[in-house]
Amino acid sequence: MKKLLILGVLIGLTVTSCTKDITDNNVDPKSPASVPAATLFSNAEKNLGDLMTEMSTGRNLLKIWSQHWAQTTYNDESNYDIIGRDPSEGFWVRLYTNVLQDLKSAREAIAADEFLTDQTRANQLAIIDIIEVYSYQTLVDLNGDVPYTEALDVTENLNPVYDDASTIYADLISRISGDVTTLAQGGSSFGSADIYYGGDVAKWAKFANSLKLRLGMRLADVNESLASTTVSEAFAAGVMQSADDSAIIFFESASPNDNPLHDLFVLQNRLGDYVAGKTSVDYLLSVNDPRIDDFFDENVDGYVGGIIGADNSYPNFSHIAPELTQDPTAPGAILEYFEVQFFLAEAVERGFITGDAKMYYDAAVTASIVKYNGTAAEAATYLAQPEVAYDSANWEELIGVQKWVSLFNNGFEAWTEERRLDHPDFLVNSDKTDLTVPTRIFYPLNETALNKANYDAAVQNIGGSDDLFSPIFWDVN
Amino acid sequence: MKAKFSSILTLLLAFVVQISFAQQQSVTGNVSDEDGLPLPGVNIIIKDTSTGVQSDFDGNYSIEASQGDILVFSFIGLVNNEQTVGTSKTINVVMKADAAQLDEVVVTALGISREKKSLGYATQEVDGSEVSTAKEGNFVNSLSGKIAGLDIKKSSTLGGSSNVVIRGYSSITGNNQALFVVDGVPINNNTYNGSGQEGGRDGYDYGNAASDINPDDIATINVLKGAAATALYGSRAANGAIIVTTKKGTKNKGLGVTINTSMSVGNYDKDTFPEFQKEYGQGYGPYYGAGPGGNFNSGDVNQDGINDIVVPTTEDASFGGRFDPTLQVYGWQSFYPELDTYQQSQPWTAPEHGPEYIFQTAFTDSENISVSAGSETGSTRISYTRLSQTGVLPNSEIGRNSLDFSGTIDLTDKFTATAKATYTKNSGKGRYGTGYDAENLMTNFRQWWGTNVDLKDQQDAYNQTGRNITWNPFGADNTAPIFWDNPYFTRYENFNTDERNRLFGYATLQYDFTDWFNVLGRATVDTYSEFREERNQIGSVDLPEYERRNINFTEYNYDFLMNFDKDFGDDFGVTGTLGSNYRQTTYQSITAGTNGGLTLPGLYTLSNSASPINFPTEEDQDIRVFGVFGTASLDYMDTFFVEGSLRRDTFSTLSDGNNAFNYPAVSSSIIFSNLIDSNVLTFGKFRAGYGEVGNGAEAYQLQNTFNAVAGFSGTPLYSNPSTAKNPNLTEERTNELEFGLEMSFLNKRVGFDASVYKKETENQIIPISVAPSTGFRNYVVNSGIIENKGFELQFYGSPVRTENFEWRINTNFSTYKSEVTKLIGDTQNLLLNSFFGVSLNATLGEPFGVIKGTDYVFEGGQRVIGTDGKFLKTTNRDNVIGDINPDWKAGISNSVRYKNWDFSFLIDIQEGGSVFSGDMYFGLATGLYKETAGLNDLGNPLRDPVTDDDATSGGLVLQGVQAGGAVNTVRADASTYANPQGRYGNAPDAKFVYDASYVKLREMTLSYNLTKEVLENLPFTGIKLSATGRNLWIIDKDLPYADPESGFSAGNVQGFQIGAYPSTKEYGLNVQLQF
């Protein structure tokens, strides 16, 4: 019995010592629970830059829908069959989880940082806000109503409600106005951790005003008064003045920081999937555009574009220019100076601001040609052609077409402005379908399953149908 | 050896006795069993003496005995029979079966040995010879079809993993694999294959770690199926347990040596590989503008200034030009200056050597030697095994060396020490690439291939140059691969290697306080380090790369057990155990790879990276569980048994105060045959059991952390992970109720064992998919219930049993019905995996593992066909189009013994279950298979254009109706990759979901034991020769061109085939020597 007693005591001791603090072992020694705000902010910038630059059938496929590029064999997306790879899901995942959620964590880290000066803290939050505004504008421009006020709160709300798209736009304009005010105070921000502007607060202010200009111009047809005030405020506060002010991501030579097109074409070896788009090639040839050799390769006699939506044998058509697809350091654009100049030309025509529309138009086209290794003289020659020369009576078409050409490497904005301006009007129907170019992307497929009630309400609010051809609220013409 | 010695002794004694007691009379007679069959070898001893004889082969005996002597007849498994010698000189005896024969002892949870008859839950045992004769590299594959309720899916890759699930899937995203325990040591059985590989993306199947258990060392395997059986393992036995007991030395048995040598050859099974069409070559359709029908490109390959007809080598489909030996074309052979055929044309013909040319004969050889010895105070066994295997693909091999030691020694008469250690070294080279990837040649051959390519030409080109001279280059002026490499380049240049060194074993000290109470302390360890390397040579279509991964796994268990076993009076007995277990499981891995390509060819080191390497991925997990437990079993009259157990586990991976849980179990059995006097019924038992088991969380699921990302221009980056963690997690729990009935008749000539069970797994820890607008893609929650109801039956019988001839049938049957009865909140569906939009799901109200995708559109039960003659398909993809769970499975084993010959074969059957074939989905679209060519119903070439003229029209009339219900007569064009049979012709996903049923001749063995007469002249005590065959014949299946069992890896993603490997028929020889 004595032995049993000793045993009992021994077991009792073991039990106590083993269960005490057993959970202390559950701290991951390899992953930090808190990190500096700048590391999350930079990561959001990087992810946004990748998204706007890439070509991905499962995400940003808009170089195809803008018809600058054509697919070779696997041409579902050119024929607007996107159910297989669900690019809408790709956009949402990248923007909500890789950009907005990291920015949210960065905000929390800034709040917890006791060593920041008030102005730096305010500037950092304003810059984060600018990227958030840009991201939500992108989401609205793609889908219409999206989760906004209840988004990004996984522990509290697994089913965020969708907010009305025009209400979101109004709030974004209000937010960006506040950011401009903050940044006007000067001071410092993220310093070198900011991979777009190296922490230059003045440049962020210009970017903020240019983004505000873009928000306002998108509303031109649907809410003229808000558009007008927004545009005139932005213009007065100071938009981008030169290509030096453009929001650009300068990619690096090594993966994963190389240009996503280089990653796709060279590292993933998927160059055989794409050739030049016939719509783009034919137009550029028709106006002797000096940028054609910067957009496309000279691998066949002359320039031959693949028919949009058709089966195009890779060797038989012009390829995308190696300068764009095979240079890991080719820069990617977030928002550029030439876009601002196109907006200003249009703003003059619409009476939102006063000025010389032709001057802005010429500056826009010249900036684009210079960007693609052209000279001012070449631009002048180009602009002298009757098909291109500015004519106030025909501003919609001229601005629409030239903007579309200039946005060659920015599929999202090229497609978006084509939807808004309804120019160019020669984006031909697909080879296999009688459908025109889509005017939105339907919601991610898994939203139907995972957030059904809110999804259903959103579909009702955008007009009753979740398809590719319902217009975004600002696309009224 | 011992038996022979004792019979010599007996003879000697008989001789002595004869001299001493001359007044004795000779008693003779015959001994038989209840069926009247003679019993040879029965010991007949005069009670209280050492005088005795044995009955001969005809059951006859003769012994000298005096009147009044009592003769004791004894035979293993039969009741001792005592006869008093009277006046009669003849005593015939009928011996009865002994109920005690049923006192089979089996090893249960925590290594506790129990009499099988006392158990209130289902277990099923197989002998070690079942896995060591017709040997598989992974012993668990040999159990397929032998255990009711055990579902084993063997991947068809060399050394690939096996999915081992008992009584159906119960965890939605967690582990469903059975727990493996060897001599009380839990053995890690992970694959660490990665979720990408398991989901059908690129990778290699490195096999599961339980394959380190050496089949030659296995004595018995006992499968514990339900929660009542495994509850003592508490939080880690929700999926049943496979308890392996290894061979050990026996006390007082002297020296024994066994040598076991096996060799086998394997050939790919032609029924599991496609039949290719031989009429058309490369292309997607007549899109290229040159040559006959516009099926060719134009270019001046031979540099004579005139454009030539050029094969569209960029195309990895076979809807190209019709073969025509008079047509001279320029293909890949003309593009490469190193080749003799450079700039020369070739006739456009079907190749002599198609994709099947890649397969070679696989070889396996295995040698085992074991030595065991026993003295009065201890015993030891040492065993060494070497296994090497080459696969059906070139440059593939795996090997295993294992060294096993076990020993036990009595330190005092009460104090015993036991230890065992097994060291294994497992290595692989050139494992088969899996999934949708350039390294998987089956994806290449089954989905994307040019049927004009002669594989031998590719082999010769590689052998001659060592370069990636591919059939699929961009063109004559850019000969780099566009989608696919030369298959031989893939095998010889882009290969993996791996090695795992492992030690597992235990040390036990046991002290017997009394004959009814002992205490036992046991420390066990299972530790391994594994090193995996993957390579992509410069020149490959994939980015040249070197990736290495180091894995270190260790598990320690410290067990303390107090065992008691006491009878009270004649009728009552109590046995039980009180104990504790402390477990620490650690896992570390580091994965690093080159970035942006390689600088020098063939140099596989991180420093050969073209760009600076990215951060390696590091993992470091430490999980601890502390358990205390007790179990007690009461028996009354050896007839009524009741048992209860309780375990309490405390987890390190759940939050304080919410991390300790109890796991109770109760079971009971009644041997009702003891209550009935029947000549027919030999044994009858009814049992009932209930148990609860659980599962804690994985490490680090409670708090969000950030992932480091490669820095951008000197700025460090961090990112939120895609899965949000949850501090409120609790454990998941399985409860299971089962009933069973065991009966045997006619001295065990016939019998059965049946079980029914219902098990429910609730509060499942699942990283559920969430709307990305929440900021995450997944969120770890407790959610969901899966319910499984099932029935299992084992049946055995001996239709014929004579002295020299016995025919025995063992059958098992199992079926279960699974249902997902609850998911979190309003969730209707959890996505488990998807491939091109075809998904595997846990859907509310459906069985776990339904396949969803686009379905046919039906009208009046008929498939509706569009005006283009192609199927209409649903626009939504959430139609249930398949279910991975089989309707039932069965195994029928027949064994026949004739004298020293044994012959047996096993038929393994699965009825139902679904498999989605990504291979058919693409292979029919790309025009590779024979049904995409040939003649149509009109007798015209199927691929000819559709015309109004029946005399010339090609195309295909699909069975179904037009909208409105009229029978379809519209002929669909089948001349391009947009043909109605495959993915690009609008065919719904449902078309590529096949019934996974099969009937297989799984195993066949023929053995011969050398007779005693022969052995007497040899220095051996036993020689057994066996010829074996495994996976010899798929007698019936529905899935074309593949084995329905083939998958990516063990894990929860089943029911998908993408680049499936053919199965291998194996023929072997086995020699076992004992001396």
mmCIF file of C-alpha atoms in Angstrom, chain B residues 630-775:
data_model
loop_
_atom_site.group_PDB
_atom_site.id
_atom_site.type_symbol
_atom_site.label_atom_id
_atom_site.label_comp_id
_atom_site.label_asym_id
_atom_site.label_seq_id
_atom_site.Cartn_x
_atom_site.Cartn_y
_atom_site.Cartn_z
ATOM 1 C CA GLY B 630 -8.147 5.009 -16.593
ATOM 2 C CA THR B 631 -9.889 1.927 -17.826
ATOM 3 C CA ALA B 632 -11.507 -0.998 -16.081
ATOM 4 C CA SER B 633 -13.169 -4.124 -17.331
ATOM 5 C CA LEU B 634 -15.350 -6.432 -15.294
ATOM 6 C CA ASP B 635 -16.161 -9.953 -16.279
ATOM 7 C CA TYR B 636 -18.598 -12.392 -14.823
ATOM 8 C CA MET B 637 -18.501 -16.097 -15.549
ATOM 9 C CA ASP B 638 -16.282 -15.372 -18.568
ATOM 10 C CA THR B 639 -19.544 -14.545 -20.280
ATOM 11 C CA PHE B 640 -20.580 -11.033 -19.349
ATOM 12 C CA PHE B 641 -18.108 -8.231 -19.870
ATOM 13 C CA VAL B 642 -18.393 -4.529 -19.255
ATOM 14 C CA GLU B 643 -15.669 -1.988 -19.724
ATOM 15 C CA GLY B 644 -15.360 1.714 -19.147
ATOM 16 C CA SER B 645 -12.603 4.178 -19.787
ATOM 17 C CA LEU B 646 -11.985 7.869 -19.380
ATOM 18 C CA ARG B 647 -9.184 10.021 -20.660
ATOM 19 C CA ARG B 648 -8.562 13.707 -20.076
ATOM 20 C CA ASP B 649 -6.272 15.554 -22.456
ATOM 21 C CA THR B 650 -4.822 19.011 -21.974
ATOM 22 C CA PHE B 651 -3.626 20.729 -25.145
ATOM 23 C CA SER B 652 -0.910 23.282 -25.676
ATOM 24 C CA THR B 653 -2.609 24.483 -28.843
ATOM 25 C CA LEU B 654 -5.798 25.806 -27.297
ATOM 26 C CA SER B 655 -6.158 28.711 -24.936
ATOM 27 C CA ASP B 656 -5.724 28.346 -21.174
ATOM 28 C CA GLY B 657 -8.914 27.376 -19.456
ATOM 29 C CA ASN B 658 -10.383 26.078 -22.679
ATOM 30 C CA ASN B 659 -7.874 23.352 -23.397
ATOM 31 C CA ALA B 660 -8.733 20.310 -21.315
ATOM 32 C CA PHE B 661 -11.335 17.784 -22.419
ATOM 33 C CA ASN B 662 -12.641 14.402 -21.317
ATOM 34 C CA TYR B 663 -13.032 11.394 -23.562
ATOM 35 C CA PRO B 664 -15.248 8.673 -22.128
ATOM 36 C CA ALA B 665 -16.010 5.253 -23.527
ATOM 37 C CA VAL B 666 -18.129 2.329 -22.389
ATOM 38 C CA SER B 667 -18.572 -1.048 -23.961
ATOM 39 C CA SER B 668 -20.052 -4.351 -23.115
ATOM 40 C CA SER B 669 -20.265 -7.848 -24.494
ATOM 41 C CA ILE B 670 -22.145 -11.038 -23.787
ATOM 42 C CA ILE B 671 -20.934 -14.406 -24.936
ATOM 43 C CA PHE B 672 -24.355 -15.855 -25.299
ATOM 44 C CA SER B 673 -23.077 -19.135 -26.641
ATOM 45 C CA ASN B 674 -22.030 -19.920 -23.081
ATOM 46 C CA LEU B 675 -25.683 -19.740 -22.139
ATOM 47 C CA ILE B 676 -26.929 -22.020 -24.895
ATOM 48 C CA ASP B 677 -26.111 -25.649 -25.262
ATOM 49 C CA SER B 678 -25.861 -26.254 -28.956
ATOM 50 C CA ASN B 679 -23.916 -28.579 -31.181
ATOM 51 C CA VAL B 680 -24.133 -26.151 -34.055
ATOM 52 C CA LEU B 681 -23.261 -22.874 -32.444
ATOM 53 C CA THR B 682 -19.624 -22.800 -31.459
ATOM 54 C CA PHE B 683 -19.370 -19.227 -30.376
ATOM 55 C CA GLY B 684 -21.737 -16.315 -30.169
ATOM 56 C CA LYS B 685 -21.183 -12.842 -28.851
ATOM 57 C CA PHE B 686 -23.151 -9.663 -28.842
ATOM 58 C CA ARG B 687 -21.336 -6.401 -28.261
ATOM 59 C CA ALA B 688 -22.142 -2.740 -27.846
ATOM 60 C CA GLY B 689 -19.814 0.207 -27.432
ATOM 61 C CA TYR B 690 -19.837 3.952 -27.257
ATOM 62 C CA GLY B 691 -16.855 6.258 -27.270
ATOM 63 C CA GLU B 692 -15.873 9.873 -27.675
ATOM 64 C CA VAL B 693 -12.579 10.958 -29.122
ATOM 65 C CA GLY B 694 -11.335 14.315 -30.247
ATOM 66 C CA ASN B 695 -8.814 16.420 -31.981
ATOM 67 C CA GLY B 696 -7.032 19.516 -30.739
ATOM 68 C CA ALA B 697 -5.972 22.364 -32.960
ATOM 69 C CA GLU B 698 -2.810 22.476 -35.017
ATOM 70 C CA ALA B 699 -0.039 24.663 -33.686
ATOM 71 C CA TYR B 700 -0.446 28.446 -33.764
ATOM 72 C CA GLN B 701 -4.091 28.697 -34.768
ATOM 73 C CA LEU B 702 -5.067 31.230 -32.108
ATOM 74 C CA GLN B 703 -3.244 34.434 -32.975
ATOM 75 C CA ASN B 704 -2.662 36.253 -36.271
ATOM 76 C CA THR B 705 0.934 36.669 -37.319
ATOM 77 C CA PHE B 706 2.553 38.275 -40.341
ATOM 78 C CA ASN B 707 4.498 36.681 -43.164
ATOM 79 C CA ALA B 708 7.800 38.094 -44.307
ATOM 80 C CA VAL B 709 7.886 38.901 -48.019
ATOM 81 C CA ALA B 710 10.988 39.513 -50.107
ATOM 82 C CA GLY B 711 12.068 43.101 -49.540
ATOM 83 C CA PHE B 712 11.465 45.666 -52.256
ATOM 84 C CA SER B 713 14.345 48.035 -53.070
ATOM 85 C CA GLY B 714 15.852 47.540 -49.673
ATOM 86 C CA THR B 715 12.556 47.892 -47.835
ATOM 87 C CA PRO B 716 11.467 44.888 -45.783
ATOM 88 C CA LEU B 717 7.892 43.792 -46.432
ATOM 89 C CA TYR B 718 5.363 41.994 -44.275
ATOM 90 C CA SER B 719 1.956 40.769 -45.219
ATOM 91 C CA ASN B 720 -1.154 39.419 -43.570
ATOM 92 C CA PRO B 721 -1.559 35.700 -44.170
ATOM 93 C CA SER B 722 -4.555 34.545 -46.170
ATOM 94 C CA THR B 723 -6.025 32.672 -43.216
ATOM 95 C CA ALA B 724 -7.255 34.535 -40.144
ATOM 96 C CA LYS B 725 -6.674 32.819 -36.820
ATOM 97 C CA ASN B 726 -9.151 32.509 -33.991
ATOM 98 C CA PRO B 727 -8.439 32.785 -30.241
ATOM 99 C CA ASN B 728 -11.758 31.127 -29.359
ATOM 100 C CA LEU B 729 -11.082 27.755 -30.945
ATOM 101 C CA THR B 730 -12.032 24.641 -29.118
ATOM 102 C CA GLU B 731 -11.447 20.969 -29.857
ATOM 103 C CA GLU B 732 -13.338 18.910 -32.387
ATOM 104 C CA ARG B 733 -15.044 15.765 -31.230
ATOM 105 C CA THR B 734 -16.145 12.457 -32.639
ATOM 106 C CA ASN B 735 -18.668 10.283 -30.879
ATOM 107 C CA GLU B 736 -19.504 6.864 -32.078
ATOM 108 C CA LEU B 737 -21.950 4.178 -31.146
ATOM 109 C CA GLU B 738 -21.543 0.644 -32.408
ATOM 110 C CA PHE B 739 -23.140 -2.736 -32.063
ATOM 111 C CA GLY B 740 -21.740 -6.035 -33.162
ATOM 112 C CA LEU B 741 -22.564 -9.678 -33.417
ATOM 113 C CA GLU B 742 -20.019 -12.444 -33.749
ATOM 114 C CA MET B 743 -21.040 -16.014 -34.334
ATOM 115 C CA SER B 744 -19.303 -19.162 -35.425
ATOM 116 C CA PHE B 745 -20.710 -22.562 -36.127
ATOM 117 C CA LEU B 746 -19.673 -26.155 -36.540
ATOM 118 C CA ASN B 747 -16.398 -25.878 -34.746
ATOM 119 C CA LYS B 748 -15.613 -22.616 -36.533
ATOM 120 C CA ARG B 749 -16.130 -23.997 -39.995
ATOM 121 C CA VAL B 750 -18.411 -21.062 -40.676
ATOM 122 C CA GLY B 751 -18.748 -17.775 -38.932
ATOM 123 C CA PHE B 752 -19.276 -14.096 -39.214
ATOM 124 C CA ASP B 753 -18.633 -10.851 -37.429
ATOM 125 C CA ALA B 754 -20.990 -7.971 -38.131
ATOM 126 C CA SER B 755 -20.922 -4.370 -36.923
ATOM 127 C CA VAL B 756 -23.174 -1.398 -37.302
ATOM 128 C CA TYR B 757 -22.067 2.024 -36.238
ATOM 129 C CA LYS B 758 -23.038 5.627 -36.248
ATOM 130 C CA LYS B 759 -20.398 8.253 -35.808
ATOM 131 C CA GLU B 760 -20.656 11.978 -35.672
ATOM 132 C CA THR B 761 -17.801 14.462 -35.797
ATOM 133 C CA GLU B 762 -18.736 17.897 -34.611
ATOM 134 C CA ASN B 763 -17.140 21.261 -33.878
ATOM 135 C CA GLN B 764 -14.705 20.590 -36.644
ATOM 136 C CA ILE B 765 -11.751 22.925 -36.791
ATOM 137 C CA ILE B 766 -11.863 24.229 -40.330
ATOM 138 C CA PRO B 767 -10.192 27.111 -42.109
ATOM 139 C CA ILE B 768 -13.471 27.980 -43.821
ATOM 140 C CA SER B 769 -13.473 30.029 -46.992
ATOM 141 C CA VAL B 770 -14.777 33.491 -46.320
ATOM 142 C CA ALA B 771 -15.761 36.305 -48.641
ATOM 143 C CA PRO B 772 -12.491 38.058 -49.562
ATOM 144 C CA SER B 773 -14.100 41.372 -48.633
ATOM 145 C CA THR B 774 -13.485 40.339 -45.018
ATOM 146 C CA GLY B 775 -9.791 40.881 -45.708
#
